[in-house]
Coordinates of C-alpha atoms in Angstrom, one line a residue:
M1 CA 37.6 -110.9 -1.8
A2 CA 35.2 -111.0 1.2
V3 CA 36.0 -108.8 4.2
R4 CA 36.4 -110.7 7.4
P5 CA 34.1 -109.7 10.3
N6 CA 37.0 -109.0 12.7
E7 CA 38.6 -106.7 10.0
L8 CA 35.3 -104.8 9.6
F9 CA 35.1 -104.4 13.3
G10 CA 38.6 -103.1 13.5
V11 CA 38.0 -100.5 10.8
A12 CA 34.8 -99.4 12.5
T13 CA 36.5 -99.1 15.9
L14 CA 39.3 -97.0 14.4
S15 CA 36.8 -94.7 12.7
I16 CA 34.9 -94.2 15.9
A17 CA 38.1 -93.4 17.8
L18 CA 39.2 -90.9 15.2
V19 CA 35.8 -89.1 15.3
S20 CA 35.9 -89.1 19.1
Y21 CA 39.4 -87.7 19.1
L22 CA 38.4 -84.8 16.8
L23 CA 35.3 -84.0 18.8
F24 CA 37.3 -84.1 22.1
S25 CA 40.0 -81.9 20.6
H26 CA 37.4 -79.3 19.6
Q27 CA 35.9 -79.4 23.1
L28 CA 39.3 -79.2 24.7
S29 CA 40.2 -76.0 22.7
S30 CA 37.0 -74.4 24.1
L31 CA 37.7 -75.4 27.6
L32 CA 41.5 -74.7 27.5
P33 CA 41.9 -71.6 25.3
W34 CA 45.6 -71.4 26.0
R35 CA 46.1 -74.6 24.1
K36 CA 44.8 -73.1 20.9
P37 CA 47.4 -72.9 18.1
H38 CA 48.4 -69.4 17.0
K39 CA 46.6 -68.5 13.8
I40 CA 45.1 -65.4 12.2
S41 CA 41.3 -65.8 12.4
N42 CA 38.9 -64.4 9.8
K43 CA 37.5 -62.2 12.6
K44 CA 40.9 -60.7 13.3
R45 CA 41.4 -60.1 9.5
K46 CA 38.2 -58.1 9.5
G47 CA 38.8 -56.2 12.7
R48 CA 42.4 -55.0 12.4
R49 CA 43.1 -52.2 14.9
G50 CA 46.3 -50.8 13.6
L51 CA 49.1 -50.2 16.1
V52 CA 47.2 -51.8 19.0
D53 CA 47.4 -55.2 17.3
A54 CA 51.2 -55.1 17.5
I55 CA 51.1 -55.0 21.3
G56 CA 51.5 -58.2 23.3
N57 CA 52.2 -61.7 22.3
T58 CA 55.9 -61.0 22.7
P59 CA 58.5 -63.8 22.4
L60 CA 59.6 -65.8 25.4
L61 CA 63.4 -65.9 25.1
R62 CA 65.8 -68.3 26.6
I63 CA 68.6 -66.3 28.2
N64 CA 71.4 -68.7 27.2
S65 CA 74.2 -67.4 29.4
L66 CA 72.2 -67.4 32.6
S67 CA 70.6 -70.8 31.8
E68 CA 74.0 -72.4 31.2
A69 CA 75.5 -70.7 34.3
T70 CA 72.8 -71.9 36.7
G71 CA 71.7 -75.2 35.2
C72 CA 68.1 -73.9 35.0
E73 CA 66.0 -72.8 32.0
I74 CA 65.8 -69.0 32.5
L75 CA 63.3 -67.5 30.1
A76 CA 62.2 -63.9 29.7
K77 CA 59.3 -62.2 28.0
A78 CA 60.8 -59.7 25.5
E79 CA 58.5 -56.8 26.3
F80 CA 60.9 -54.3 24.8
L81 CA 59.6 -55.5 21.4
N82 CA 56.3 -53.8 21.9
P83 CA 55.7 -50.7 19.7
G84 CA 56.3 -48.3 22.5
G85 CA 59.4 -50.2 23.7
S86 CA 58.1 -51.6 27.0
I87 CA 55.7 -53.8 28.9
K88 CA 53.7 -50.6 29.7
D89 CA 52.2 -50.6 26.2
R90 CA 49.9 -53.4 27.5
V91 CA 48.8 -51.2 30.5
A92 CA 48.3 -48.1 28.3
V93 CA 46.0 -50.0 26.0
K94 CA 44.0 -51.5 28.8
I95 CA 43.6 -48.3 30.7
I96 CA 42.5 -46.3 27.7
E97 CA 40.1 -49.0 26.4
E98 CA 38.4 -49.4 29.7
A99 CA 38.1 -45.7 30.2
L100 CA 36.5 -45.3 26.8
E101 CA 34.2 -48.2 27.4
H102 CA 33.0 -46.8 30.8
G103 CA 32.6 -43.3 29.4
D104 CA 35.4 -41.8 31.7
L105 CA 37.3 -40.8 28.5
V106 CA 36.0 -39.7 25.1
E107 CA 37.7 -39.5 21.8
G108 CA 39.6 -36.3 21.6
G109 CA 40.0 -36.2 25.4
L110 CA 43.1 -35.7 27.4
V111 CA 44.8 -38.6 29.1
T112 CA 47.1 -37.5 32.0
E113 CA 49.6 -39.6 34.0
G114 CA 52.4 -39.3 36.5
S115 CA 55.2 -41.6 35.4
A116 CA 58.9 -42.0 35.7
G117 CA 59.1 -42.7 32.0
S118 CA 57.9 -46.0 30.5
T119 CA 54.1 -45.7 31.1
A120 CA 54.3 -42.1 29.9
I121 CA 56.0 -43.2 26.7
S122 CA 53.4 -45.9 26.2
L123 CA 50.5 -43.6 26.7
A124 CA 52.0 -41.1 24.4
T125 CA 52.4 -43.9 21.8
V126 CA 49.0 -45.4 22.2
A127 CA 46.7 -42.4 22.9
P128 CA 46.7 -41.1 19.2
A129 CA 45.5 -44.6 18.1
Y130 CA 42.3 -43.8 20.0
G131 CA 42.1 -40.2 18.9
C132 CA 43.2 -38.9 22.3
K133 CA 45.8 -36.4 23.5
C134 CA 48.3 -37.0 26.3
H135 CA 49.8 -34.9 29.1
V136 CA 52.6 -36.4 31.2
V137 CA 54.1 -35.3 34.5
I138 CA 57.5 -36.8 35.3
P139 CA 60.1 -36.3 38.0
D140 CA 63.0 -34.1 36.7
D141 CA 65.6 -36.7 37.9
A142 CA 64.4 -39.2 35.3
A143 CA 66.7 -39.9 32.3
I144 CA 66.4 -36.9 30.0
E145 CA 65.9 -39.0 26.9
K146 CA 62.6 -40.2 28.3
A147 CA 61.2 -36.7 28.3
Q148 CA 62.6 -36.2 24.8
I149 CA 60.9 -39.3 23.5
I150 CA 57.6 -38.3 25.0
E151 CA 57.8 -34.9 23.5
A152 CA 58.8 -36.3 20.1
L153 CA 55.7 -38.5 20.3
G154 CA 53.5 -35.4 20.5
A155 CA 52.6 -35.4 24.2
N156 CA 52.9 -32.5 26.5
V157 CA 55.6 -33.0 29.2
E158 CA 55.7 -31.4 32.6
R159 CA 58.8 -32.0 34.7
V160 CA 58.5 -31.6 38.5
R161 CA 61.0 -32.0 41.4
P162 CA 60.9 -35.4 43.2
V163 CA 58.9 -35.2 46.4
S164 CA 57.0 -37.5 48.7
I165 CA 53.7 -38.9 47.4
T166 CA 52.1 -37.1 50.3
H167 CA 53.2 -33.7 48.8
R168 CA 50.6 -32.0 46.6
D169 CA 53.3 -31.5 43.9
H170 CA 54.4 -35.2 43.6
F171 CA 54.3 -36.0 39.9
V172 CA 51.3 -38.4 40.4
N173 CA 49.3 -35.8 42.3
V174 CA 50.0 -33.1 39.7
A175 CA 48.9 -35.4 36.9
R176 CA 45.6 -36.0 38.8
R177 CA 45.1 -32.3 39.1
R178 CA 45.7 -31.8 35.4
A179 CA 42.9 -34.2 34.5
L180 CA 40.5 -32.4 36.9
E181 CA 41.5 -29.0 35.4
A182 CA 40.9 -30.4 31.9
N183 CA 37.4 -31.4 33.0
E184 CA 36.8 -28.0 34.5
L185 CA 37.9 -26.4 31.2
A186 CA 35.4 -28.6 29.3
K187 CA 32.6 -27.5 31.6
K188 CA 33.4 -23.8 31.6
H189 CA 34.8 -23.6 28.0
E190 CA 37.5 -21.4 29.4
I191 CA 41.3 -21.4 28.8
K192 CA 43.3 -21.0 32.0
D193 CA 47.0 -21.0 32.7
T194 CA 47.0 -24.4 34.4
G195 CA 50.0 -26.0 32.7
I196 CA 48.0 -28.3 30.5
S197 CA 48.3 -28.2 26.7
Q198 CA 46.5 -25.1 25.5
G199 CA 43.7 -25.7 23.0
N200 CA 40.2 -27.0 22.9
S201 CA 39.6 -29.5 25.7
I202 CA 36.7 -31.9 25.9
G203 CA 37.7 -33.4 29.2
G204 CA 40.5 -35.2 30.9
F205 CA 41.1 -38.6 32.4
F206 CA 43.7 -39.5 34.9
A207 CA 45.2 -42.9 34.0
D208 CA 46.2 -43.6 37.6
Q209 CA 48.5 -46.6 36.8
F210 CA 49.4 -47.2 40.5
E211 CA 45.8 -47.7 41.7
N212 CA 43.8 -48.5 38.5
F213 CA 43.0 -52.2 38.3
A214 CA 43.2 -52.1 34.5
N215 CA 47.0 -52.3 35.1
F216 CA 46.5 -55.6 37.0
R217 CA 44.1 -56.9 34.4
A218 CA 46.4 -56.1 31.5
H219 CA 48.8 -58.8 32.9
Y220 CA 46.2 -61.2 34.4
E221 CA 44.4 -61.3 31.1
G222 CA 47.4 -60.9 28.8
T223 CA 50.9 -61.5 29.9
G224 CA 50.2 -64.2 32.4
P225 CA 48.2 -66.4 29.9
E226 CA 50.9 -65.9 27.3
I227 CA 53.6 -67.1 29.7
W228 CA 51.5 -70.2 30.5
E229 CA 50.8 -71.0 26.9
Q230 CA 54.4 -70.4 25.8
T231 CA 55.8 -72.7 28.5
E232 CA 52.9 -75.1 28.0
G233 CA 52.4 -74.9 31.7
N234 CA 55.9 -76.2 32.4
L235 CA 57.5 -73.6 34.7
D236 CA 58.6 -73.7 38.3
A237 CA 58.9 -70.0 39.2
F238 CA 58.3 -66.5 38.2
V239 CA 60.2 -63.4 39.4
S240 CA 59.8 -59.7 38.8
A241 CA 60.4 -56.3 40.5
A242 CA 57.5 -54.0 41.2
G243 CA 56.8 -50.3 40.6
T244 CA 53.0 -50.0 40.3
G245 CA 52.8 -53.7 41.1
G246 CA 50.6 -54.5 38.2
T247 CA 53.0 -56.8 36.4
V248 CA 54.0 -59.0 39.4
A249 CA 50.4 -59.1 40.7
G250 CA 48.7 -59.9 37.4
I251 CA 51.2 -62.6 36.4
S252 CA 51.6 -64.2 39.8
R253 CA 47.9 -64.5 40.4
Y254 CA 47.2 -66.0 37.0
L255 CA 50.0 -68.5 37.3
K256 CA 49.0 -69.5 40.9
E257 CA 45.5 -70.1 39.7
K258 CA 46.7 -72.4 36.9
N259 CA 49.2 -74.2 39.2
P260 CA 49.5 -73.4 42.9
N261 CA 53.0 -75.0 42.9
V262 CA 54.5 -72.3 40.7
K263 CA 56.6 -70.2 43.0
C264 CA 56.4 -66.4 42.6
F265 CA 59.0 -64.0 43.9
L266 CA 59.7 -60.3 44.1
I267 CA 63.2 -58.7 43.4
D268 CA 63.4 -55.3 45.1
P269 CA 65.9 -52.5 44.4
P270 CA 67.6 -50.3 47.1
G271 CA 65.3 -47.9 48.9
S272 CA 62.1 -49.8 48.3
G273 CA 60.0 -51.1 51.2
L274 CA 58.3 -54.0 49.3
F275 CA 60.9 -56.6 50.3
N276 CA 60.1 -55.9 54.0
R277 CA 56.4 -56.0 53.3
V278 CA 56.7 -59.5 51.6
I279 CA 59.1 -61.0 54.1
R280 CA 58.2 -59.3 57.4
G281 CA 54.7 -58.0 56.7
V282 CA 55.7 -54.3 57.3
M283 CA 57.0 -51.7 54.9
Y284 CA 60.0 -50.5 57.1
T285 CA 62.6 -52.0 59.3
R286 CA 62.9 -51.0 62.9
E287 CA 65.8 -48.6 62.1
E288 CA 63.8 -47.0 59.3
A289 CA 60.7 -46.6 61.6
E290 CA 63.0 -44.7 64.0
G291 CA 63.5 -42.0 61.5
R292 CA 66.9 -43.0 60.1
R293 CA 65.7 -43.4 56.6
L294 CA 67.3 -41.3 53.9
K295 CA 65.6 -38.1 53.0
N296 CA 65.3 -39.5 49.5
P297 CA 64.5 -43.2 50.1
F298 CA 65.1 -44.1 46.5
D299 CA 68.8 -44.0 46.7
T300 CA 69.1 -46.0 43.5
I301 CA 69.8 -45.6 39.8
I302 CA 67.2 -48.2 38.9
E303 CA 64.2 -46.4 37.3
G304 CA 60.6 -47.5 37.3
I305 CA 60.7 -50.0 40.1
G306 CA 60.6 -49.8 43.9
I307 CA 58.1 -48.0 46.0
N308 CA 57.5 -47.2 49.7
R309 CA 53.7 -47.5 49.7
L310 CA 51.3 -50.3 49.0
T311 CA 49.3 -49.8 45.8
K312 CA 46.0 -51.5 45.1
N313 CA 47.7 -53.4 42.2
F314 CA 50.5 -54.7 44.3
M315 CA 48.0 -55.9 46.9
M316 CA 46.7 -58.4 44.3
A317 CA 50.1 -60.2 44.1
E318 CA 50.5 -63.8 45.4
L319 CA 54.2 -64.1 46.4
D320 CA 56.2 -66.8 48.0
G321 CA 59.2 -64.7 48.8
A322 CA 61.4 -61.8 47.9
Y323 CA 65.0 -60.9 47.3
R324 CA 67.0 -57.6 47.6
G325 CA 69.0 -56.5 44.6
T326 CA 71.6 -53.8 44.4
D327 CA 72.5 -51.1 41.8
K328 CA 75.9 -52.8 41.3
E329 CA 74.3 -56.1 40.6
A330 CA 71.9 -54.6 38.0
V331 CA 74.7 -52.7 36.3
E332 CA 77.0 -55.8 36.1
M333 CA 74.1 -57.9 34.9
S334 CA 73.2 -55.5 32.1
R335 CA 76.8 -55.7 30.8
F336 CA 77.0 -59.4 31.2
L337 CA 73.8 -59.9 29.1
L338 CA 75.1 -57.5 26.4
R339 CA 78.5 -59.3 26.2
N340 CA 77.1 -62.9 26.2
D341 CA 73.6 -62.7 24.8
G342 CA 73.5 -59.5 22.8
L343 CA 70.6 -58.3 25.0
F344 CA 70.7 -54.5 25.5
V345 CA 68.3 -54.2 28.5
G346 CA 67.1 -51.4 30.7
S347 CA 67.8 -51.1 34.4
S348 CA 64.6 -52.8 35.7
S349 CA 65.1 -55.6 33.2
A350 CA 68.6 -56.1 34.5
M351 CA 67.3 -56.3 38.0
N352 CA 64.7 -58.9 37.0
C353 CA 67.5 -61.0 35.6
V354 CA 69.4 -60.6 38.9
G355 CA 66.2 -62.0 40.5
A356 CA 66.1 -64.9 38.1
V357 CA 69.6 -66.0 39.0
R358 CA 68.8 -65.6 42.7
V359 CA 65.8 -67.9 42.3
A360 CA 67.8 -70.4 40.4
Q361 CA 70.4 -70.4 43.2
T362 CA 67.7 -71.1 45.7
L363 CA 65.8 -73.8 43.8
G364 CA 68.8 -75.5 42.3
A365 CA 69.5 -76.8 38.8
G366 CA 66.8 -78.3 36.6
H367 CA 64.1 -75.7 37.1
T368 CA 62.4 -73.4 34.7
I369 CA 62.2 -69.8 35.8
V370 CA 60.5 -67.0 33.9
T371 CA 61.0 -63.2 34.2
V372 CA 60.3 -60.1 32.2
L373 CA 62.6 -57.8 30.1
C374 CA 60.5 -54.7 30.6
D375 CA 62.4 -52.4 28.3
S376 CA 65.6 -51.9 26.4
G377 CA 68.7 -49.8 27.2
F378 CA 68.0 -47.2 24.6
R379 CA 66.0 -45.0 27.1
H380 CA 68.7 -45.3 29.8
L381 CA 71.7 -43.9 28.0
S382 CA 72.2 -40.7 30.0
K383 CA 72.4 -42.6 33.4
F384 CA 72.4 -46.4 33.5
Y385 CA 74.7 -46.7 30.4
N386 CA 76.7 -43.5 31.0
P387 CA 80.3 -44.5 32.1
Q388 CA 81.0 -41.2 33.8
Y389 CA 77.7 -41.2 35.7
L390 CA 78.4 -44.7 37.0
A391 CA 82.0 -43.9 37.8
D392 CA 80.9 -40.9 40.0
L393 CA 78.8 -43.3 42.0
G394 CA 81.4 -46.0 42.2
L395 CA 79.4 -48.4 40.0
T396 CA 81.7 -48.9 37.1
P397 CA 81.2 -52.5 35.9
T398 CA 84.2 -54.8 36.4
A399 CA 82.9 -58.4 36.4
T400 CA 83.8 -60.9 33.8
R401 CA 81.3 -63.5 34.7
L402 CA 78.6 -63.8 37.4
E403 CA 80.9 -63.5 40.4
F404 CA 79.0 -60.4 41.4
L405 CA 76.1 -62.7 42.4
D406 CA 78.2 -64.9 44.7
P407 CA 77.6 -66.3 47.2
P408 CA 74.1 -67.6 46.8
P409 CA 71.6 -65.9 49.1
V410 CA 69.9 -67.4 52.1
S411 CA 66.2 -68.4 51.6
Q412 CA 64.0 -65.3 51.6
S413 CA 60.6 -67.0 51.7
R414 CA 57.8 -66.0 53.8

């Protein structure tokens, strides 16, 4: 049976269209890498890196209870599923890899850091994967289990009293000194009573998570693109608290570059000056500037977030507004999530979820809002999840629903 000319033309047209589609799809994957499907490449099979390969690419969870209560899709990156238990695993890897690449750290060297807990745990987890040692300086008011975890991971822990960053014995400044001392030991081949781990030293490197742009890049190159891919670019807002500022800066800048209409917000705990900085352009209110601030400005039980200075990482953030959160709201939110979603989150994660609800109340129903679950509650048992500790501070949770977040806040945009 003879083929009609119009049928032949139709088959040829369909074939050309199919070939064009396949070629375009290949080019699109090159131009838009976040559209690539998740698959294990032959290159990755050949280049497995052990523990490091398990860091990142965390799930983006729908928080059902908050989504149903607000009428928004509230999604959260489950960063507590990283091997070291927090989002700081990403930062630890980036800091160490860049230091090794630039020659600031060598295999067998000592990584030092001043941290309230999570970054220290992540560095202690990751450093051995690169053949390095770890020395951590933490404030002695941090949850005791954090120090215990760090020591169990084989790192050296040095606890110091909480003081102002301007004091030479602030935990960050002490950590910086320990790296310098390790370098001096490497030069002189001497053992001195400096507080660092005794043994052969071939030099130290101060991770400097607050000012090291590797922190920002970990999220600009990793967490931000993951959120964009997992939402397929369909999100209206992102909200997070800030400690070093790396997370909120890296993610906000990446999302804003992909879509300037994505709104990015800060949620700030008690005692921190970042809310004022975002909203008013100054770190302190008039009353605080007049010397009425508390001697210890961080009058909060929330660990790992809030700060009263501008870090280089935070300065990279692109924010549309900010909200204040309270200890009571964070405590109530953590118990609400545990009862309704089975999510056992840490204090900063709970504060982030407070922020997500605040953004939902501001934007209204029908929006997609993303936040971060930085870590789990397992490293917050002695304080944030200690009933007696909370009772002594008048923070015993009593809410049965989200009434602790009523009424909706006024707009806090710049």
